[in-house]
mmCIF file of C-alpha atoms in Angstrom:
data_model
loop_
_atom_site.group_PDB
_atom_site.id
_atom_site.type_symbol
_atom_site.label_atom_id
_atom_site.label_comp_id
_atom_site.label_asym_id
_atom_site.label_seq_id
_atom_site.Cartn_x
_atom_site.Cartn_y
_atom_site.Cartn_z
ATOM 1 C CA MET A 1 0.000 0.000 0.000
ATOM 2 C CA LEU A 2 2.778 2.445 0.877
ATOM 3 C CA ASN A 3 4.510 1.736 -2.423
ATOM 4 C CA ARG A 4 1.293 2.755 -4.165
ATOM 5 C CA LEU A 5 0.912 5.872 -2.012
ATOM 6 C CA PHE A 6 4.376 7.128 -2.849
ATOM 7 C CA GLY A 7 4.594 5.832 -6.403
ATOM 8 C CA TRP A 8 7.692 3.778 -5.601
ATOM 9 C CA GLY A 9 8.817 1.713 -8.545
ATOM 10 C CA LYS A 10 7.301 4.053 -11.139
ATOM 11 C CA ARG A 11 9.670 6.028 -13.329
ATOM 12 C CA GLY A 12 10.489 9.408 -11.870
ATOM 13 C CA GLU A 13 8.516 8.926 -8.620
ATOM 14 C CA PRO A 14 10.967 9.436 -6.994
ATOM 15 C CA GLY A 15 14.555 8.733 -7.941
ATOM 16 C CA ASP A 16 13.600 6.343 -10.774
ATOM 17 C CA ARG A 17 14.456 3.296 -8.656
ATOM 18 C CA PRO A 18 12.819 -0.092 -8.064
ATOM 19 C CA PRO A 19 10.657 -0.685 -5.001
ATOM 20 C CA LEU A 20 12.538 -1.592 -1.846
ATOM 21 C CA LEU A 21 12.159 -5.034 -0.339
ATOM 22 C CA ARG A 22 11.907 -5.463 3.410
ATOM 23 C CA GLY A 23 13.735 -8.144 5.318
ATOM 24 C CA ASP A 24 12.068 -10.793 7.442
ATOM 25 C CA ARG A 25 8.594 -9.889 8.691
ATOM 26 C CA PRO A 26 7.033 -11.181 11.872
ATOM 27 C CA GLY A 27 3.891 -13.176 11.451
ATOM 28 C CA GLU A 28 0.958 -12.357 13.651
ATOM 29 C CA PRO A 29 -1.134 -9.204 13.933
ATOM 30 C CA ILE A 30 -1.600 -7.682 17.384
ATOM 31 C CA THR A 31 -5.323 -7.258 17.932
ATOM 32 C CA LEU A 32 -6.251 -4.301 20.121
ATOM 33 C CA LYS A 33 -9.736 -3.611 21.449
ATOM 34 C CA VAL A 34 -10.724 0.038 21.589
ATOM 35 C CA ALA A 35 -13.506 2.053 23.176
ATOM 36 C CA LEU A 36 -14.345 5.089 21.035
ATOM 37 C CA ILE A 37 -15.537 7.939 23.256
ATOM 38 C CA THR A 38 -17.003 11.105 21.750
ATOM 39 C CA HIS A 39 -17.952 14.382 23.389
ATOM 40 C CA ASP A 40 -20.126 16.433 21.048
ATOM 41 C CA PRO A 41 -22.487 18.732 22.974
ATOM 42 C CA PRO A 42 -25.602 20.274 21.410
ATOM 43 C CA ILE A 43 -25.532 24.030 20.827
ATOM 44 C CA PRO A 44 -28.942 25.622 21.609
ATOM 45 C CA GLU A 45 -27.774 28.882 20.044
ATOM 46 C CA ARG A 46 -27.477 27.038 16.738
ATOM 47 C CA GLY A 47 -30.745 25.151 16.770
ATOM 48 C CA GLY A 48 -29.545 22.375 19.055
ATOM 49 C CA LEU A 49 -27.199 20.894 16.468
ATOM 50 C CA PRO A 50 -24.117 19.053 17.761
ATOM 51 C CA LEU A 51 -21.022 21.236 17.992
ATOM 52 C CA SER A 52 -19.192 19.261 15.305
ATOM 53 C CA ARG A 53 -21.984 19.884 12.802
ATOM 54 C CA VAL A 54 -22.298 23.546 13.731
ATOM 55 C CA MET A 55 -18.604 23.988 12.972
ATOM 56 C CA GLY A 56 -18.457 21.688 9.949
ATOM 57 C CA TRP A 57 -15.816 19.505 11.571
ATOM 58 C CA ASN A 58 -15.014 15.861 10.897
ATOM 59 C CA ASP A 59 -16.994 12.801 11.913
ATOM 60 C CA ALA A 60 -15.243 10.820 14.645
ATOM 61 C CA LYS A 61 -16.185 7.417 13.220
ATOM 62 C CA THR A 62 -14.838 8.347 9.790
ATOM 63 C CA LEU A 63 -11.576 9.588 11.294
ATOM 64 C CA ALA A 64 -11.221 6.411 13.356
ATOM 65 C CA THR A 65 -11.759 4.229 10.276
ATOM 66 C CA GLN A 66 -9.056 6.099 8.323
ATOM 67 C CA TYR A 67 -6.651 5.990 11.262
ATOM 68 C CA ILE A 68 -7.114 2.237 11.740
ATOM 69 C CA ALA A 69 -6.488 1.620 8.029
ATOM 70 C CA ASP A 70 -3.352 3.781 7.995
ATOM 71 C CA LEU A 71 -1.814 2.102 11.040
ATOM 72 C CA HIS A 72 -2.628 -1.326 9.650
ATOM 73 C CA ALA A 73 -0.872 -0.418 6.389
ATOM 74 C CA CYS A 74 2.279 1.170 7.788
ATOM 75 C CA SER A 75 2.758 -1.600 10.386
ATOM 76 C CA GLY A 76 2.606 -4.299 7.730
ATOM 77 C CA GLY A 77 -0.656 -5.586 9.168
ATOM 78 C CA ILE A 78 0.589 -5.816 12.769
ATOM 79 C CA ALA A 79 -1.618 -3.035 14.173
ATOM 80 C CA ASP A 80 -5.047 -4.653 14.160
ATOM 81 C CA TYR A 81 -7.241 -2.119 15.942
ATOM 82 C CA ARG A 82 -10.881 -2.991 16.493
ATOM 83 C CA ILE A 83 -13.520 -0.701 17.939
ATOM 84 C CA VAL A 84 -15.583 -2.892 20.247
ATOM 85 C CA MET A 85 -17.424 -0.212 22.193
ATOM 86 C CA ARG A 86 -18.756 3.284 21.538
ATOM 87 C CA ARG A 87 -19.955 5.871 24.016
ATOM 88 C CA HIS A 88 -21.276 9.318 23.202
ATOM 89 C CA TYR A 89 -21.507 12.220 25.659
ATOM 90 C CA THR A 90 -23.256 15.530 25.201
ATOM 91 C CA ASP A 91 -21.483 17.496 27.921
ATOM 92 C CA PHE A 92 -18.278 19.493 27.934
ATOM 93 C CA PRO A 93 -15.439 17.763 29.829
ATOM 94 C CA VAL A 94 -14.535 19.305 33.179
ATOM 95 C CA LYS A 95 -11.157 21.045 33.456
ATOM 96 C CA ILE A 96 -8.566 20.164 36.074
ATOM 97 C CA ASP A 97 -9.619 23.199 38.149
ATOM 98 C CA GLY A 98 -13.338 22.336 37.999
ATOM 99 C CA PHE A 99 -14.317 24.717 35.192
ATOM 100 C CA ARG A 100 -16.704 23.456 32.540
ATOM 101 C CA TYR A 101 -17.655 25.257 29.337
ATOM 102 C CA ASP A 102 -21.260 25.561 28.336
ATOM 103 C CA SER A 103 -22.436 26.354 24.827
ATOM 104 C CA ALA A 104 -22.396 30.121 25.392
ATOM 105 C CA THR A 105 -18.927 30.309 26.948
ATOM 106 C CA TYR A 106 -17.498 27.899 24.387
ATOM 107 C CA LEU A 107 -18.825 29.915 21.452
ATOM 108 C CA ALA A 108 -17.487 33.095 23.033
ATOM 109 C CA ALA A 109 -14.027 31.530 23.372
ATOM 110 C CA TRP A 110 -14.111 30.102 19.852
ATOM 111 C CA GLU A 111 -15.185 33.430 18.361
ATOM 112 C CA ARG A 112 -12.470 35.240 20.382
ATOM 113 C CA ARG A 113 -15.015 37.262 22.347
ATOM 114 C CA MET A 114 -13.415 35.980 25.546
ATOM 115 C CA PRO A 115 -10.113 34.219 26.290
ATOM 116 C CA ALA A 116 -10.058 30.456 26.256
ATOM 117 C CA HIS A 117 -10.089 29.080 29.768
ATOM 118 C CA GLN A 118 -6.790 28.294 31.455
ATOM 119 C CA PRO A 119 -5.755 25.760 32.589
ATOM 120 C CA ASP A 120 -6.953 23.923 29.496
ATOM 121 C CA GLU A 121 -6.224 20.394 30.767
ATOM 122 C CA ALA A 122 -9.221 18.137 31.272
ATOM 123 C CA ASP A 123 -9.681 16.397 34.613
ATOM 124 C CA TYR A 124 -8.708 12.905 33.475
ATOM 125 C CA GLU A 125 -9.579 11.174 36.746
ATOM 126 C CA ARG A 126 -13.074 12.599 36.649
ATOM 127 C CA LEU A 127 -13.385 11.847 32.943
ATOM 128 C CA LEU A 128 -12.318 8.213 33.381
ATOM 129 C CA ASP A 129 -14.732 7.854 36.296
ATOM 130 C CA GLN A 130 -17.521 9.138 34.067
ATOM 131 C CA ILE A 131 -16.613 6.714 31.292
ATOM 132 C CA GLY A 132 -16.480 3.919 33.847
ATOM 133 C CA LEU A 133 -14.492 1.256 31.976
ATOM 134 C CA ALA A 134 -11.756 0.594 34.533
ATOM 135 C CA ALA A 135 -12.761 -3.026 35.103
ATOM 136 C CA GLU A 136 -12.872 -3.818 31.371
ATOM 137 C CA LEU A 137 -9.425 -2.281 30.888
ATOM 138 C CA GLU A 138 -8.023 -4.166 33.871
ATOM 139 C CA ARG A 139 -9.349 -7.503 32.590
ATOM 140 C CA GLY A 140 -7.986 -6.923 29.088
ATOM 141 C CA GLU A 141 -11.446 -6.709 27.539
ATOM 142 C CA LEU A 142 -10.362 -3.254 26.350
ATOM 143 C CA ASP A 143 -6.825 -2.139 25.495
ATOM 144 C CA GLU A 144 -7.170 1.580 24.725
ATOM 145 C CA LEU A 145 -9.529 4.521 24.983
ATOM 146 C CA TRP A 146 -9.834 6.925 22.058
ATOM 147 C CA LEU A 147 -11.289 10.292 23.050
ATOM 148 C CA PHE A 148 -12.730 12.416 20.264
ATOM 149 C CA ALA A 149 -13.742 15.975 21.015
ATOM 150 C CA PHE A 150 -13.302 19.578 19.943
ATOM 151 C CA PRO A 151 -10.637 22.284 20.277
ATOM 152 C CA TYR A 152 -10.231 23.353 23.930
ATOM 153 C CA ALA A 153 -11.498 19.999 25.203
ATOM 154 C CA GLY A 154 -8.231 19.760 27.137
ATOM 155 C CA TYR A 155 -7.074 16.341 25.970
ATOM 156 C CA TYR A 156 -3.469 15.268 25.664
ATOM 157 C CA GLU A 157 -2.491 13.685 22.344
ATOM 158 C CA SER A 158 -1.690 10.529 24.288
ATOM 159 C CA ARG A 159 -1.485 9.740 27.977
ATOM 160 C CA MET A 160 -0.499 6.550 29.755
ATOM 161 C CA VAL A 161 -2.554 5.383 32.713
ATOM 162 C CA GLY A 162 -1.568 2.821 35.337
ATOM 163 C CA VAL A 163 0.129 2.356 38.666
ATOM 164 C CA ASP A 164 3.505 2.155 36.873
ATOM 165 C CA ALA A 165 2.687 4.416 33.913
ATOM 166 C CA PHE A 166 5.473 6.502 32.400
ATOM 167 C CA TRP A 167 5.712 9.599 30.203
ATOM 168 C CA CYS A 168 3.851 9.156 26.901
ATOM 169 C CA ASN A 169 3.922 12.655 25.412
ATOM 170 C CA ALA A 170 2.120 13.683 28.604
ATOM 171 C CA PRO A 171 2.556 13.235 32.349
ATOM 172 C CA PRO A 172 1.697 9.697 33.482
ATOM 173 C CA LEU A 173 -1.579 9.213 35.324
ATOM 174 C CA ARG A 174 -0.651 6.730 38.054
ATOM 175 C CA LEU A 175 -3.982 5.484 39.312
ATOM 176 C CA PRO A 176 -3.505 2.895 42.075
ATOM 177 C CA TYR A 177 -6.351 0.681 40.859
ATOM 178 C CA ALA A 178 -5.000 0.491 37.278
ATOM 179 C CA ARG A 179 -2.406 -2.298 37.495
ATOM 180 C CA ARG A 180 -2.418 -2.889 33.733
ATOM 181 C CA ARG A 181 -1.000 0.050 31.788
ATOM 182 C CA TYR A 182 -3.095 1.486 28.991
ATOM 183 C CA ILE A 183 -3.083 4.546 26.773
ATOM 184 C CA VAL A 184 -5.752 7.172 26.325
ATOM 185 C CA MET A 185 -5.474 8.820 22.912
ATOM 186 C CA GLY A 186 -6.954 12.302 22.467
ATOM 187 C CA PHE A 187 -8.147 13.400 19.037
ATOM 188 C CA ASN A 188 -9.541 16.709 17.800
ATOM 189 C CA VAL A 189 -12.347 16.426 15.231
ATOM 190 C CA GLU A 190 -11.395 19.842 13.817
ATOM 191 C CA ARG A 191 -8.240 18.123 12.463
ATOM 192 C CA GLY A 192 -7.679 15.213 10.099
ATOM 193 C CA VAL A 193 -6.070 11.788 10.215
ATOM 194 C CA ASP A 194 -2.667 13.395 9.552
ATOM 195 C CA CYS A 195 -2.773 14.925 13.029
ATOM 196 C CA MET A 196 -3.961 11.626 14.497
ATOM 197 C CA LEU A 197 -0.874 9.943 13.037
ATOM 198 C CA GLU A 198 1.239 12.691 14.562
ATOM 199 C CA ASN A 199 -0.284 11.895 17.958
ATOM 200 C CA PHE A 200 0.611 8.257 17.414
ATOM 201 C CA GLY A 201 4.123 9.154 16.272
ATOM 202 C CA HIS A 202 4.825 11.050 19.482
ATOM 203 C CA ARG A 203 3.514 8.036 21.386
ATOM 204 C CA VAL A 204 6.111 5.941 19.524
ATOM 205 C CA GLU A 205 8.855 8.403 20.431
ATOM 206 C CA SER A 206 7.984 8.347 24.131
ATOM 207 C CA ILE A 207 7.649 4.588 24.421
ATOM 208 C CA MET A 208 10.769 3.696 22.457
ATOM 209 C CA ALA A 209 12.845 6.271 24.345
ATOM 210 C CA HIS A 210 11.684 4.547 27.540
ATOM 211 C CA VAL A 211 12.490 1.081 26.158
ATOM 212 C CA TYR A 212 16.068 2.188 25.364
ATOM 213 C CA ARG A 213 16.523 4.390 28.431
ATOM 214 C CA ASN A 214 19.264 2.216 29.951
ATOM 215 C CA HIS A 215 21.226 1.496 26.788
ATOM 216 C CA PRO A 216 24.587 3.240 26.329
ATOM 217 C CA PRO A 217 24.695 5.743 23.461
ATOM 218 C CA GLU A 218 26.650 3.433 21.170
ATOM 219 C CA ARG A 219 23.956 0.710 21.555
ATOM 220 C CA ASN A 220 20.898 2.946 21.614
ATOM 221 C CA LEU A 221 19.247 1.966 18.351
ATOM 222 C CA TRP A 222 16.285 4.246 18.980
ATOM 223 C CA GLU A 223 18.519 7.315 19.078
ATOM 224 C CA ARG A 224 20.174 6.076 15.908
ATOM 225 C CA PHE A 225 16.813 5.579 14.165
ATOM 226 C CA THR A 226 15.817 9.193 14.863
ATOM 227 C CA ARG A 227 18.991 10.803 13.531
ATOM 228 C CA LEU A 228 18.411 12.960 10.453
ATOM 229 C CA ASP A 229 20.884 10.907 8.462
ATOM 230 C CA GLU A 230 18.785 7.812 9.240
ATOM 231 C CA CYS A 231 14.962 8.178 9.456
ATOM 232 C CA GLY A 232 14.509 11.400 11.413
ATOM 233 C CA ASN A 233 11.619 11.868 13.809
ATOM 234 C CA VAL A 234 7.977 12.914 13.737
ATOM 235 C CA HIS A 235 8.733 16.619 13.225
ATOM 236 C CA PHE A 236 11.943 16.288 11.192
ATOM 237 C CA ALA A 237 12.347 14.324 7.958
ATOM 238 C CA PRO A 238 15.928 13.650 6.786
ATOM 239 C CA SER A 239 15.942 16.853 4.722
ATOM 240 C CA SER A 240 14.189 19.089 7.278
ATOM 241 C CA ALA A 241 15.864 22.264 8.507
ATOM 242 C CA ARG A 242 13.211 23.048 11.141
ATOM 243 C CA ASP A 243 10.058 21.658 12.755
ATOM 244 C CA TYR A 244 7.391 20.454 10.294
ATOM 245 C CA ASP A 245 9.707 21.082 7.334
ATOM 246 C CA TRP A 246 8.768 17.779 5.665
ATOM 247 C CA GLY A 247 8.795 19.300 2.182
ATOM 248 C CA ASN A 248 12.303 20.762 2.206
ATOM 249 C CA PRO A 249 13.533 19.985 -1.347
ATOM 250 C CA ARG A 250 17.250 19.762 -0.602
ATOM 251 C CA PRO A 251 18.700 16.321 -1.397
ATOM 252 C CA VAL A 252 20.388 14.620 1.546
ATOM 253 C CA TRP A 253 22.371 11.445 2.164
ATOM 254 C CA ALA A 254 20.470 9.194 4.564
ATOM 255 C CA ARG A 255 20.425 5.551 5.596
ATOM 256 C CA ALA A 256 16.687 5.077 6.001
ATOM 257 C CA ASP A 257 16.727 2.053 3.669
ATOM 258 C CA ALA A 258 18.866 0.109 6.145
ATOM 259 C CA TRP A 259 15.952 -0.040 8.586
ATOM 260 C CA TYR A 260 14.050 -2.222 6.124
ATOM 261 C CA GLN A 261 16.700 -4.891 6.741
ATOM 262 C CA PHE A 262 16.853 -4.584 10.529
ATOM 263 C CA PRO A 263 18.763 -5.798 12.516
ATOM 264 C CA ASP A 264 21.330 -5.691 9.692
ATOM 265 C CA LEU A 265 22.018 -1.960 9.427
ATOM 266 C CA SER A 266 24.961 -2.205 7.074
ATOM 267 C CA ALA A 267 23.211 -0.793 3.987
ATOM 268 C CA PRO A 268 24.943 2.368 2.740
ATOM 269 C CA ALA A 269 23.490 5.852 2.693
ATOM 270 C CA ARG A 270 21.604 6.954 -0.394
ATOM 271 C CA LEU A 271 20.758 10.390 -1.792
ATOM 272 C CA MET A 272 17.151 11.016 -0.793
ATOM 273 C CA ARG A 273 14.610 13.700 -1.628
ATOM 274 C CA CYS A 274 11.420 14.783 0.099
ATOM 275 C CA ALA A 275 9.237 13.223 -2.618
ATOM 276 C CA GLU A 276 9.996 9.884 -0.969
ATOM 277 C CA TRP A 277 8.015 10.858 2.140
ATOM 278 C CA GLY A 278 5.274 12.804 0.432
ATOM 279 C CA GLY A 279 6.850 16.099 -0.597
ATOM 280 C CA GLY A 280 5.589 17.974 2.447
ATOM 281 C CA ASP A 281 2.335 16.087 2.964
ATOM 282 C CA MET A 282 2.038 15.515 6.713
ATOM 283 C CA ARG A 283 0.105 12.253 6.537
ATOM 284 C CA LEU A 284 2.431 10.715 3.952
ATOM 285 C CA HIS A 285 5.528 11.666 5.926
ATOM 286 C CA HIS A 286 4.167 10.043 9.066
ATOM 287 C CA LEU A 287 3.207 6.890 7.159
ATOM 288 C CA TRP A 288 6.709 6.735 5.648
ATOM 289 C CA TRP A 289 8.338 7.199 9.065
ATOM 290 C CA LEU A 290 6.158 4.614 10.805
ATOM 291 C CA ASP A 291 6.713 2.175 7.939
ATOM 292 C CA HIS A 292 10.441 2.192 8.794
ATOM 293 C CA LEU A 293 9.963 1.032 12.390
ATOM 294 C CA PRO A 294 11.570 -2.400 12.781
ATOM 295 C CA ARG A 295 9.058 -5.243 12.726
ATOM 296 C CA VAL A 296 11.130 -8.406 12.433
ATOM 297 C CA ALA A 297 11.601 -11.506 14.554
ATOM 298 C CA GLY A 298 14.243 -11.937 17.222
ATOM 299 C CA GLU A 299 15.925 -9.712 19.786
ATOM 300 C CA THR A 300 18.899 -7.331 19.878
ATOM 301 C CA ASP A 301 20.525 -6.206 23.144
ATOM 302 C CA GLY A 302 17.519 -7.396 25.120
ATOM 303 C CA VAL A 303 14.985 -5.495 22.989
ATOM 304 C CA ALA A 304 12.534 -7.168 20.626
ATOM 305 C CA ASN A 305 13.306 -6.517 16.964
ATOM 306 C CA ASN A 306 9.593 -5.878 16.472
ATOM 307 C CA TRP A 307 9.242 -2.430 18.002
ATOM 308 C CA TRP A 308 5.496 -2.401 17.299
ATOM 309 C CA ARG A 309 5.067 -4.831 20.184
ATOM 310 C CA TYR A 310 6.027 -2.117 22.665
ATOM 311 C CA VAL A 311 4.241 0.723 20.934
ATOM 312 C CA LEU A 312 0.942 -1.165 20.765
ATOM 313 C CA GLN A 313 1.171 -3.022 24.090
ATOM 314 C CA PRO A 314 2.517 -0.658 26.757
ATOM 315 C CA TRP A 315 1.794 -3.190 29.483
ATOM 316 C CA ILE A 316 4.709 -5.360 28.251
ATOM 317 C CA VAL A 317 7.299 -2.570 28.308
ATOM 318 C CA PRO A 318 9.938 -3.358 30.945
#
């Protein structure tokens, strides 16, 4: 699928080269059960329509479907997300200081007639109590929560929950009754699936940095992966000169191809151009970057060669 997205193997798209072949692939998908939670309050001032419709924003179910398909593709079929539960709420989430928007105050903030409330952060403990799925998460009947809401809802892009949770692009929420770690993803229906993949990419960065936290620099393969002369990171492609500069046209020498043969990283650098990761398209860059994550059998320096295992299953991370 990614070869088709980028036109690899077609003349001139890009570099007039044949499609790359990956090394060994692991076999089995990792099936993950998700609860999709939406907050979409009605707006009496606009005829009682849901906020998302008033604003012309995206549909949460459509976004989730696209996101699932993209992660399935760029993981080589490993990420097998399945929505097994849906819950819809018509209130505004409560902030960490107890404030709650109503339709009038939200519209005033959105239309810049009053400042947006600070602190913006939602009260996650209260929110999780309202959702009430702690037992299902603890028993493994659910693996993740996906929160879909609106700008100023106060969600983190990702947050890990559990008694031994660690940083996951947000402060850990160490709830004593949550012995099994899980991740709460936060998505904004004003934005598209490109931003959802960015949320996921930062989740990858946090988890893999934690996995390699005790490795010496010369054996830290995660730090090597994220160098600009290798694969870069979520904000920086190999040719980027600054944040979000995925379309920088300057050709650069990079060794991204080597990661398709992991754990053999001996492949030489190659001159690469931004057309390979979408020419500045945010979604295509993130798919390209995620597609390079190792997903092969075996172990190197005590770390599984299939990094998707850790990213998708935080409860197994040592």
